[in-house]
Coordinates of C-alpha atoms and ligand atoms in Angstrom, one line a residue:
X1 CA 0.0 0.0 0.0
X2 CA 1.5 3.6 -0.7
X3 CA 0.9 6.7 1.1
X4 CA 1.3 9.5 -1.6
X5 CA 0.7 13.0 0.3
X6 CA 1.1 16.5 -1.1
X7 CA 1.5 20.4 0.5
X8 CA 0.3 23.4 -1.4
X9 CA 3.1 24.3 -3.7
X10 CA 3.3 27.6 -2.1
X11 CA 3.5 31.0 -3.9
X12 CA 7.1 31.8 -4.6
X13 CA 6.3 35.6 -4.2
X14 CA 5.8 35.7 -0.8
X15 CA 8.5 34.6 2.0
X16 CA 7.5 31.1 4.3
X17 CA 5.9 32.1 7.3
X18 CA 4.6 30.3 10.4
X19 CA 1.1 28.9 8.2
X20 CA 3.1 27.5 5.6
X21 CA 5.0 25.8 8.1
X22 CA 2.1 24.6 9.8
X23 CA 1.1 22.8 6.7
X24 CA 4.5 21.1 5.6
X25 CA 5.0 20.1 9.0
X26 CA 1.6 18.2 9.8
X27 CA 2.3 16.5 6.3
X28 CA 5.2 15.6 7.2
X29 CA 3.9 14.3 10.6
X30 CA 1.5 11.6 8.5
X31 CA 3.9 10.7 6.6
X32 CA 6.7 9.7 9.0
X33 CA 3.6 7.8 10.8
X34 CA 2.7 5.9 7.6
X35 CA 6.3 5.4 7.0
X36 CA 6.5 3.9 10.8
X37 CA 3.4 1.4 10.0
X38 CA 5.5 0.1 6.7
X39 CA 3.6 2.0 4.3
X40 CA 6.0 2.5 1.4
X41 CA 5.4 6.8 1.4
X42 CA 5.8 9.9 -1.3
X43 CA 6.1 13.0 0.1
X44 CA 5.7 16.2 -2.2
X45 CA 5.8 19.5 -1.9
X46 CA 7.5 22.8 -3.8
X47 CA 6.2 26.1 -5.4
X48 CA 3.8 28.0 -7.8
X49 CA 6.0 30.0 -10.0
X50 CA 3.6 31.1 -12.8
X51 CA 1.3 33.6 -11.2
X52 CA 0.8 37.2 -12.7
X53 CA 2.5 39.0 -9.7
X54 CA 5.7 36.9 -10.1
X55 CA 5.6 38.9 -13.9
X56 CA 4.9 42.0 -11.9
X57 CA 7.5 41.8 -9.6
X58 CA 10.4 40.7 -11.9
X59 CA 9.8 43.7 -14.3
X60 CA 9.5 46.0 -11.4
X61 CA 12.7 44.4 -10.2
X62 CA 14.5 44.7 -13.8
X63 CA 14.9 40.7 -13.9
X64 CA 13.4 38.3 -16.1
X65 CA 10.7 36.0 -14.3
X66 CA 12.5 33.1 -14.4
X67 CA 15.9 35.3 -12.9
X68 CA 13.4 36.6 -10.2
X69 CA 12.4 33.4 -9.2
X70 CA 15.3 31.3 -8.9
X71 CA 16.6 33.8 -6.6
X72 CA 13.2 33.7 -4.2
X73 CA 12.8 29.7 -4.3
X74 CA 16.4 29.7 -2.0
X75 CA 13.8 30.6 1.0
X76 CA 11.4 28.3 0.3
X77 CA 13.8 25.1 -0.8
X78 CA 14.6 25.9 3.3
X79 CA 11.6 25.6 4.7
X80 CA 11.2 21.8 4.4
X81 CA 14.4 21.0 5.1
X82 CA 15.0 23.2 7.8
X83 CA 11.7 21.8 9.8
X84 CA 13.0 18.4 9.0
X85 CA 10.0 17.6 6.7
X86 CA 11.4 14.2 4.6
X87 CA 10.2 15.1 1.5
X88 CA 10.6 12.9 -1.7
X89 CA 10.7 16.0 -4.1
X90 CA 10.3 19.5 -4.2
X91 CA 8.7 20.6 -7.2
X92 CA 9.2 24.0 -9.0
X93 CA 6.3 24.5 -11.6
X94 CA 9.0 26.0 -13.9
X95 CA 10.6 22.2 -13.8
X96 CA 10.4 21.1 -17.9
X97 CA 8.8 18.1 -16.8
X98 CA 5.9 19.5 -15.1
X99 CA 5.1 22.3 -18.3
X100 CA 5.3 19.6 -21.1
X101 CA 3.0 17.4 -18.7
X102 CA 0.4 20.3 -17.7
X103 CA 0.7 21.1 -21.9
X104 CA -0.7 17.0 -22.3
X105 CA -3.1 17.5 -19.5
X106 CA -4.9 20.4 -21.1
X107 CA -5.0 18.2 -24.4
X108 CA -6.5 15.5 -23.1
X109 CA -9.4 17.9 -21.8
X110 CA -10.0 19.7 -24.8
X111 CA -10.0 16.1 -26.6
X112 CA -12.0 15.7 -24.7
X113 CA -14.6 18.4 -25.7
X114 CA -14.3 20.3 -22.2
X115 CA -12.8 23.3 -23.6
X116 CA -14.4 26.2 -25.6
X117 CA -13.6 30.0 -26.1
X118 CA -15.2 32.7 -24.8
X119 CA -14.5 36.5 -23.7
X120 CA -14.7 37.0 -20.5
X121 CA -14.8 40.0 -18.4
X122 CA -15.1 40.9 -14.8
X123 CA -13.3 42.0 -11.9
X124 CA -9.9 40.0 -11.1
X125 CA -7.6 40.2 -7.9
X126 CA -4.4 39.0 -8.5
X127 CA -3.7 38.4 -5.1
X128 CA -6.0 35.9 -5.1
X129 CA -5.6 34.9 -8.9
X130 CA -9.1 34.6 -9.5
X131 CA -12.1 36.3 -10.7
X132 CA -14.6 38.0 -7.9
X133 CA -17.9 39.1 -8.0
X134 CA -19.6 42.1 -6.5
X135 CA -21.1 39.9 -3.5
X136 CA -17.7 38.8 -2.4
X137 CA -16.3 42.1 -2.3
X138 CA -16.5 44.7 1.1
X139 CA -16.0 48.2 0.3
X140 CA -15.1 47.0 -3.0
X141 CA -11.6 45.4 -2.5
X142 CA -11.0 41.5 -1.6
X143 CA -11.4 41.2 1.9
X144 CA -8.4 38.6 1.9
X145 CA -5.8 41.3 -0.4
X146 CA -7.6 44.1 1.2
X147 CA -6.8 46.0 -2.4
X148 CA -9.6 46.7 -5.2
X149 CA -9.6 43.8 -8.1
X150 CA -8.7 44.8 -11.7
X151 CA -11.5 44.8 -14.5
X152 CA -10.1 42.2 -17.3
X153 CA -11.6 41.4 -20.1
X154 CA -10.4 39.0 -22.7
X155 CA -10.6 35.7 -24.7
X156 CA -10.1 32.9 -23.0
X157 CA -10.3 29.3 -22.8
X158 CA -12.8 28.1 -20.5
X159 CA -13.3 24.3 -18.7
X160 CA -16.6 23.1 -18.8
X161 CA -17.0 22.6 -14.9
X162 CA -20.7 23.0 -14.8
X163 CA -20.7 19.5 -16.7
X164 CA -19.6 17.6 -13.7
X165 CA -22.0 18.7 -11.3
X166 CA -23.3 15.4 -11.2
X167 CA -20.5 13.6 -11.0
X168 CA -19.0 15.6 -8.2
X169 CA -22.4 15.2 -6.3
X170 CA -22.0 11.3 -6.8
X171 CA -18.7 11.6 -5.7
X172 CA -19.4 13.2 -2.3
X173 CA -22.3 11.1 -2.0
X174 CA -20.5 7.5 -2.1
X175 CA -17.5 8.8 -0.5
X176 CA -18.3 10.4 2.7
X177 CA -14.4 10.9 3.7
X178 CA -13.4 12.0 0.8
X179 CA -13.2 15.5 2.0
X180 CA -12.2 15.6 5.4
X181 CA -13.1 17.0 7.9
X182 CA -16.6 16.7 7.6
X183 CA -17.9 20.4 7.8
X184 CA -15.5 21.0 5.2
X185 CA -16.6 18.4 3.1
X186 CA -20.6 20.1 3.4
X187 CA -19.6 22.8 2.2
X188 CA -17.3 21.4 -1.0
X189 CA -20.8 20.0 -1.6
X190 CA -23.1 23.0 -1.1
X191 CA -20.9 24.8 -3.5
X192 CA -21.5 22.3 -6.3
X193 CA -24.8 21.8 -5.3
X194 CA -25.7 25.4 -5.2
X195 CA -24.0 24.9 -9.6
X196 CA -20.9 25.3 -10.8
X197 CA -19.8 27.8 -13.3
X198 CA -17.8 26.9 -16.2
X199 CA -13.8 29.1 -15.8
X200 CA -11.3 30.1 -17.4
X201 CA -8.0 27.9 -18.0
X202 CA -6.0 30.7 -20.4
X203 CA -4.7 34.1 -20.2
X204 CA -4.3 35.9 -23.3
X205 CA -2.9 39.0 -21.9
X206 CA -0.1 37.6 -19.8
X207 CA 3.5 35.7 -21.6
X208 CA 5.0 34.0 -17.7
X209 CA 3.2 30.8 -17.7
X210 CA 2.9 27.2 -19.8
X211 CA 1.4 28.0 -23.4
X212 CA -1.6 26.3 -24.3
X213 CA -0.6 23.6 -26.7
X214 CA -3.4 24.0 -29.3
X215 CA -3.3 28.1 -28.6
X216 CA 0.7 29.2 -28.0
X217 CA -0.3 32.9 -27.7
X218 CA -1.9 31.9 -24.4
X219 CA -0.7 30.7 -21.3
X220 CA -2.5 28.5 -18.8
X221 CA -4.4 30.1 -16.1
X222 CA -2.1 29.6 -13.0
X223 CA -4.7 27.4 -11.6
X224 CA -4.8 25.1 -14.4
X225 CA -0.9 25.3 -14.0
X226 CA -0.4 24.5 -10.6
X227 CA -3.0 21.9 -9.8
X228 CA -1.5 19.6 -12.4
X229 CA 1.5 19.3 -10.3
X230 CA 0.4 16.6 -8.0
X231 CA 0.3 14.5 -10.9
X232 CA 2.5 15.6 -12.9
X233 CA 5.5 15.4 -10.2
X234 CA 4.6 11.5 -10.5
X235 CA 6.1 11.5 -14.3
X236 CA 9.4 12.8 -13.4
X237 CA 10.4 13.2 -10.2
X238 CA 13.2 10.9 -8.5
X239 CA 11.2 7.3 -6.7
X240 CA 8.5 8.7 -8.1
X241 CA 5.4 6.3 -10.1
X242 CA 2.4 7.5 -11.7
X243 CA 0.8 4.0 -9.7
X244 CA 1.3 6.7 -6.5
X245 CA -1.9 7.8 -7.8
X246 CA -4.2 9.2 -6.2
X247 CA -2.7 11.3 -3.8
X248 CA -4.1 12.6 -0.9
X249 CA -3.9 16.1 -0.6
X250 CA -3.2 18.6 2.7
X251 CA -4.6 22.1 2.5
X252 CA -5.5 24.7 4.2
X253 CA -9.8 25.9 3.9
X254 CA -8.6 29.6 1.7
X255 CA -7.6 26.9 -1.6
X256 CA -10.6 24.4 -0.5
X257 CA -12.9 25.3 -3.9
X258 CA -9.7 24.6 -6.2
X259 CA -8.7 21.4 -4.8
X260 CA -12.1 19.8 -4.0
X261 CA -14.2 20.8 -6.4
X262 CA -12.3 22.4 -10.1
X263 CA -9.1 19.8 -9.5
X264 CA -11.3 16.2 -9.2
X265 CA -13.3 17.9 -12.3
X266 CA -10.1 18.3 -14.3
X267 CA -8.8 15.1 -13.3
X268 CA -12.2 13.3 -14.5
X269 CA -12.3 15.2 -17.8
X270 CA -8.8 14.2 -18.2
X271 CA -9.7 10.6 -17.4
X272 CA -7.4 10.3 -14.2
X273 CA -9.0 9.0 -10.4
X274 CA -9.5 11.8 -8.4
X275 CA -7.9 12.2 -5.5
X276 CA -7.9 9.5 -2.9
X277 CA -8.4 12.1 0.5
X278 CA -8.0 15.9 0.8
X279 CA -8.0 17.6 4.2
X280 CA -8.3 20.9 4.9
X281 CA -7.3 22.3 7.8
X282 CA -7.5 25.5 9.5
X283 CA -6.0 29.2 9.7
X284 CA -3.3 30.3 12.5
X285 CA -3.6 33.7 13.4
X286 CA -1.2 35.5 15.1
X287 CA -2.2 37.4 17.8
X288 CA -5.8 37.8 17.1
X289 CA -4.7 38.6 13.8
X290 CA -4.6 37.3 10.3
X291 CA -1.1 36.4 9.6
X292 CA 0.6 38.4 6.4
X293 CA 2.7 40.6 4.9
X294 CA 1.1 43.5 4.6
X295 CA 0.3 43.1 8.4
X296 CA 4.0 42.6 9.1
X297 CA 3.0 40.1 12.1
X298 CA 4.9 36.9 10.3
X299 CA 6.1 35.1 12.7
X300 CA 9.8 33.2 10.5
X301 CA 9.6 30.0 11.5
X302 CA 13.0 29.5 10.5
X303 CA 13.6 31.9 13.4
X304 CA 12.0 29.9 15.4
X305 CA 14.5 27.0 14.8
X306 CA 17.0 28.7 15.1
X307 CA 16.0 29.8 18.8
X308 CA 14.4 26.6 20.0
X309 CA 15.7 23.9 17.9
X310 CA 13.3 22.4 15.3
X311 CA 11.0 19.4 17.7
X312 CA 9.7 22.4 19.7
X313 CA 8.6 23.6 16.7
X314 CA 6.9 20.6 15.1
X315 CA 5.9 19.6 18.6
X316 CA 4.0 23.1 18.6
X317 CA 2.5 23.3 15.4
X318 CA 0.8 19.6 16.1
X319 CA -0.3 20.8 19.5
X320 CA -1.4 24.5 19.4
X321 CA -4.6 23.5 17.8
X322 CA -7.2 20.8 17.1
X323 CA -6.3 19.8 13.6
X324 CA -8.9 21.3 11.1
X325 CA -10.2 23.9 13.2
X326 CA -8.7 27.2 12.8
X327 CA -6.7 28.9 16.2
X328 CA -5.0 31.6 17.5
X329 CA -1.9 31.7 18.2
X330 CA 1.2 33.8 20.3
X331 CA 4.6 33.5 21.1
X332 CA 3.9 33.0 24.7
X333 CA 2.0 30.1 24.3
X334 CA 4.9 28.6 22.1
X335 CA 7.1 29.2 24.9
X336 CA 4.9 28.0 27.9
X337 CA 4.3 24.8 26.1
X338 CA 8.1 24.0 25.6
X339 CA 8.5 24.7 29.5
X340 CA 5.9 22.6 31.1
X341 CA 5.5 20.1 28.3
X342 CA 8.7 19.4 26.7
X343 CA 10.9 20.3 29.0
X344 CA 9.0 19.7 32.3
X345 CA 6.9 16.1 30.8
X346 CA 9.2 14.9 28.8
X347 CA 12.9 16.3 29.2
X348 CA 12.6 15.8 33.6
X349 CA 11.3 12.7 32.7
X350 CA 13.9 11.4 30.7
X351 CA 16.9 13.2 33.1
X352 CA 15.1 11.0 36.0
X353 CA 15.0 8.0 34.8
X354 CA 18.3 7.4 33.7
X355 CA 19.7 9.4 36.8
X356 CA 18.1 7.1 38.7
X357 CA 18.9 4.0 36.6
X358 CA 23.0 5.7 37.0
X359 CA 22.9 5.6 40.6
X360 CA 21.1 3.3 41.9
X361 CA 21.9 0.0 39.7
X362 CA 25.0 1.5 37.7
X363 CA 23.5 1.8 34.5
X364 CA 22.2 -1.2 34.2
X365 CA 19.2 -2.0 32.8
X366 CA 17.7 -5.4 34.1
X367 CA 15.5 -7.7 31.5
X368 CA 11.8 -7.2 31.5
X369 CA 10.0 -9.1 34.1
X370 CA 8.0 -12.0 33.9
X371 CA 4.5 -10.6 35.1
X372 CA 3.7 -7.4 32.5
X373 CA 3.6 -4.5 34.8
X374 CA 0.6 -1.4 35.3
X375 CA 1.7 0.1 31.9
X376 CA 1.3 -2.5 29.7
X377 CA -2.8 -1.7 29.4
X378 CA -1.3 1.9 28.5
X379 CA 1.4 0.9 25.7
X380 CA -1.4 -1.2 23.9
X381 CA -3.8 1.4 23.8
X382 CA -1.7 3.6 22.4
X383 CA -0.5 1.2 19.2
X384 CA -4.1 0.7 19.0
X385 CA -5.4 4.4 19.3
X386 CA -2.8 6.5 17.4
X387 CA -2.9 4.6 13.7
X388 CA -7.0 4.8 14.7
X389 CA -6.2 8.3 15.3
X390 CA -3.9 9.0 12.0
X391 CA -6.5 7.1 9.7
X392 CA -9.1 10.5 10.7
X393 CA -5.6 12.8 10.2
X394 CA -6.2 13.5 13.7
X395 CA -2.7 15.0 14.0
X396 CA -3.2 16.9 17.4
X397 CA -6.1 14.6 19.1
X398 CA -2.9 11.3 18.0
X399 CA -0.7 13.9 20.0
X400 CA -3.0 14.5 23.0
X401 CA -3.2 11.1 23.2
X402 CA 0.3 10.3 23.6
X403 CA 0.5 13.4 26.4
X404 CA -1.8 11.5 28.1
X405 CA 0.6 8.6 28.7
X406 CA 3.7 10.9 29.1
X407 CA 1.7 12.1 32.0
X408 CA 0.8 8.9 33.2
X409 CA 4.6 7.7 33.7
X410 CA 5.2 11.2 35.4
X411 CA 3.0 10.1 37.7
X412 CA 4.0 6.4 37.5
X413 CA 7.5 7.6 39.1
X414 CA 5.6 9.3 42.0
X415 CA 3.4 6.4 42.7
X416 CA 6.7 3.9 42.7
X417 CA 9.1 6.3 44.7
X418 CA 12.4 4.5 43.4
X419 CA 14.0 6.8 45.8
X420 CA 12.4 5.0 48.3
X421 CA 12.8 1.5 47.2
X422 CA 16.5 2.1 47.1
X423 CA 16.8 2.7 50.6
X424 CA 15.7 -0.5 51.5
X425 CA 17.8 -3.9 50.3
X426 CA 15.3 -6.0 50.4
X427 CA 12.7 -4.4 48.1
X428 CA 15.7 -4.6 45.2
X429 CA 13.3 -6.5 42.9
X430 CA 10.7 -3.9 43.3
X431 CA 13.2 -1.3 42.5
X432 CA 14.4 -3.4 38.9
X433 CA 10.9 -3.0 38.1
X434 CA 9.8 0.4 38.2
X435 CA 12.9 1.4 36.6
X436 CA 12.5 -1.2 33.6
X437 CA 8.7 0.5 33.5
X438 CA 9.7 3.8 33.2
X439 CA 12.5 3.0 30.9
X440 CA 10.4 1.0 28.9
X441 CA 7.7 3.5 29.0
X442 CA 10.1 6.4 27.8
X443 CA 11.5 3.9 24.8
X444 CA 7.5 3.5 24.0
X445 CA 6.7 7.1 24.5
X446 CA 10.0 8.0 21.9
X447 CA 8.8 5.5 19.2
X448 CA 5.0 6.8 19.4
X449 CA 6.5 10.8 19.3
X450 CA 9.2 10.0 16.8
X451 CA 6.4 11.1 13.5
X452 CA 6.3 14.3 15.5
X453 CA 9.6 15.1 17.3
X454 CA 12.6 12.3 14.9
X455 CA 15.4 13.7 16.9
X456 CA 14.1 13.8 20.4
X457 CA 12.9 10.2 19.8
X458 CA 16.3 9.3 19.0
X459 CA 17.7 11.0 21.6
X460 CA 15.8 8.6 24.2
X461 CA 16.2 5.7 22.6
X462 CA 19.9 7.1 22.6
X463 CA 20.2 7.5 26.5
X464 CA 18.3 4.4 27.1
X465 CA 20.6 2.1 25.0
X466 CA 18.2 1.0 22.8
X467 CA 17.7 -0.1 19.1
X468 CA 16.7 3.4 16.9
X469 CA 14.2 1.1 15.2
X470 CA 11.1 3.0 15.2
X471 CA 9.0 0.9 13.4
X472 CA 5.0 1.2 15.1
X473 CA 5.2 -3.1 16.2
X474 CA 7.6 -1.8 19.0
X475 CA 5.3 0.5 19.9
X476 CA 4.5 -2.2 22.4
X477 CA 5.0 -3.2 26.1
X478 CA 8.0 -5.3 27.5
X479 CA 10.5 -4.5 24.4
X480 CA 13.0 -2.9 26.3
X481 CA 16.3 -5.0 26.3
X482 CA 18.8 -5.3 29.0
X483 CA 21.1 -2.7 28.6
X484 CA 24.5 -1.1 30.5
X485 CA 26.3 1.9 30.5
X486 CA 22.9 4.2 30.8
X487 CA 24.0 7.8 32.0
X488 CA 22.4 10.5 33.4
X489 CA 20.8 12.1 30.4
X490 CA 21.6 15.8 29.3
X491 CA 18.6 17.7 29.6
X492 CA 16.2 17.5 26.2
X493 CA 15.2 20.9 26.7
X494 CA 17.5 23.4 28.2
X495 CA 15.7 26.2 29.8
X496 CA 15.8 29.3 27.2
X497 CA 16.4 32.3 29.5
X498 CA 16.1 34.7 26.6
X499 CA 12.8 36.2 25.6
X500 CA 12.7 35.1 21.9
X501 CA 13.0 38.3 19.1
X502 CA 11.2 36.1 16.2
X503 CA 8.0 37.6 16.7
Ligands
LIG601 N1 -0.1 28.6 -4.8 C1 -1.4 28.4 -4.2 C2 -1.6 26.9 -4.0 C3 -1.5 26.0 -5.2 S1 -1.7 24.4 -4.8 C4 -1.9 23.6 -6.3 C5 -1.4 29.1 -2.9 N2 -0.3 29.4 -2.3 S2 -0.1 30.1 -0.9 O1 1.3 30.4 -0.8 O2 -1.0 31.1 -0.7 O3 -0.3 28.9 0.2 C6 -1.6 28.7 0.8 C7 -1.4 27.6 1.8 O4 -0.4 28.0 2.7 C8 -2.7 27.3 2.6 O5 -3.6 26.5 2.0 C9 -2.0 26.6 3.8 O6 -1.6 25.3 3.5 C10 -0.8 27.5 4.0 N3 -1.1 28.6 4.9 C11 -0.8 30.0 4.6 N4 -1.2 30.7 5.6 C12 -1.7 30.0 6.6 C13 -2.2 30.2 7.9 N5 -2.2 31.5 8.4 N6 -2.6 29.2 8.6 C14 -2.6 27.9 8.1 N7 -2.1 27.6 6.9 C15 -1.7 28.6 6.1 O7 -2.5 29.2 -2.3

């Protein structure tokens, strides 16, 4: 079974901020959990080169497009790499492979007899890239650019959506999860239901963009351009097969219209599968505020790395919300979570256990006792309930429910009192055990976090002289072995004195 699973392809224009890497990070979160259950996994993401403000930009800038953009994709090639996202490929939309497949992708719709020209005219925000009407406007300007759109009229090639309607409506109808979550997926369908309108897949007036094979003098709508690349990645990317297909897609709800209702009608004109998923999750903002340029409240999450190290950010980005719903978020949160979570839960945790394991039996680590002990119940639950939890893309309710057991061997150590055991000879066998529960408990805690925090999880399994293996079957009680040499742990978390200056 594969797990294919795509990001946005982001808009080069614009520098990564903390929402883009909100999304890159949860994907990569599902994947490295897939990955863990022995899925064989594709990870994709990259960016949208061809829309009109690139064009605008670069001439403004004295550089061609292509100039322009090679030097603004640097930032975003970071982004996954810096948050330790394991992608498979990062796509560019300028890449020859993906134009001469998005050229065969329109022809096989217009074979198809989905394409006709008309003129079209109406009111167009670039930021946006897409038409508005009047309704959707406040004040006249788009309430998400906050500027007025441009009046553009011109001949275009337009995509017969409005003959699909039917087949999208079957296609939400026998496929209840095929948007997720489900209030999302009510209101893909009250769109269609409420009838589509056929759009535009051309510009005539712009030259930055793929030309339409059967009409050079036009260049596909960015759209029609960028969508494509989920497949099209497939054809020529490194590992990559087109059997991948179909992908599930990530997204966040401002993009939900392209990907679940135009993109599974291009795919069925084309005569592809649409897409196996697509979730859409929800908007950060900052502060009370929507996050953007224009605001100047980004908060760099590369920053943010830099300060804190990147598992405290991942760990954060899982955590600060329920996955799907949107949330705000500050600074202080971010930095009251990494005290009392990672570093108070987890990191003390950690430093306990093997200081105690140092001192009061050497560093060694005895074999796993005959009886399972009180966590067992816990350690099956979890390799039960997290893949139960990942199957909904329950990304933060997976996490909550691994907090729930970190908590439970916090409290597991006060219950025991090894401090107390050790005082007294003859309880010695009592003493072997809580220490093989906690350390086994830790080495289960690291395998079920390693999707969400790959070097902490190492780290444990590190201290506690275990295999790195994190595959999810070890996610399982009484797999610690025997060990020696275990030393007191340096702290996971150091205490971060400094008020942060990303914000
Ligand atoms: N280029 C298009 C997508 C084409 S996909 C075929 C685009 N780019 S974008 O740069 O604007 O990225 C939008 C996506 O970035 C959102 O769908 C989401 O994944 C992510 N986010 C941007 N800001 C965000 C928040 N404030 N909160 C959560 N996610 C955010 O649209």
């Amino acid at each position: 079974m594969s797990f294919y699973l795509t990001t946005p392809i982001y808009y080069v224009n614009s520098t990564p901020h903390i929402g883009h890497a909100y999304t890159t990070i949860d994907g990569d979160i599902l994947v490295r959990h897939h990955r863990q259950r022995g899925e064989r996994t594709y990870f994709l993401t990259g960016v949208d080169e061809h829309a009109d403000k690139v064009a605008r930009v670069a001439t403004e800038q004295g550089l061609t497009p292509q100039q322009y953009v090679d030097e603004v994709v640097v930032s975003w090639r970071e982004l996954p790499a810096r948050v330790n996202a394991s992608i498979d490929y990062f796509i560019r939309t300028t890449d020859d492979g993906h134009k001469a497949f998005v050229q065969e992708f329109l022809q096989k719709i217009y074979n198809n007899g989905d394409v006709y020209q008309d003129v079209y005219a109406g009111l167009y925000c670039v930021g946006c890239e897409a038409f508005k009407t009047e309704a959707e406007l406040v004040d006249g300007k788009c309430p998400d650019h906050g500027v007025a759109p441009e009046w553009l009229e011109e001949k275009n090639w337009f995509f017969r959506l409005s003959a699909y309607q039917e087949q999208l409506l079957q296609l939400y109808d026998e496929r209840p999860d095929f948007v997720l979550p489900a209030f999302r997926s009510n209101e893909a369908r009250s769109f269609i239901a409420g009838g589509l309108r056929d759009f535009s897949i051309s510009r005539a007036t712009q030259t930055w963009g793929v030309p339409i094979p059967w009409d050079p003098d036009q260049v596909a709508y960015v759209w029609a351009d960028a969508l494509v690349n989920y497949l099209s990645a497939l054809s020529y990317a490194p590992d990559a097969e087109l059997e991948f297909w179909p992908a599930r897609h990530l997204l966040a709800k401002d993009i939900l219209r392209f990907h679940c209702v135009y993109w599974p009608a291009l795919l069925l004109s084309a005569g592809y599968e649409p897409p196996r998923q697509l979730f859409v999750h929800g908007y950060l903002n900052l502060d009370n505020r929507k996050i953007s340029k224009s605001l100047g409240n980004v908060l760099d999450p590369l920053d943010l790395v830099d300060e804190y190290g990147v598992d405290p950010v991942r760990f954060w980005v899982a955590r600060v919300v329920p996955f799907g719903q949107d949330g705000d978020v500050t600074l202080e949160g971010f930095r009251e979570r990494y005290e009392r979570e990672l570093a108070n839960d987890l990191g003390n945790l950690l430093s306990r256990t093997t200081a105690m394991i140092a001192r009061y039996r050497d560093g060694v680590l005895t074999p796993a006792p005959d009886e399972p002990g009180e966590l067992a119940a816990a350690a099956g639950a979890l390799q039960e309930g997290i893949p139960a939890a990942f199957d909904r893309w329950d990304v933060s309710g997976a996490l909550e429910t691994i907090w729930d057991y970190v908590r439970r061997l916090n409290r597991h150590v006060e219950q025991t009192k090894p401090w107390e055991l050790a005082k007294d000879p003859e309880r010695g066998a009592d003493l072997d055990r809580a220490l093989y529960e906690l350390a086994d408990g830790l080495r289960v805690a690291a395998i079920a976090l390693s999707a969400y925090l790959p070097g902490t999880a190492e780290r444990i399994l590190e201290a506690l002289k275990q295999p790195l293996d994190v595959g999810w079957e070890n996610v399982a009680y009484g797999r610690t072995t025997a060990a020696s040499g275990i030393e007191p742990a340096q702290p996971l978390f150091p205490r971060i004195d400094e008020p942060a200056t990303a914000a």
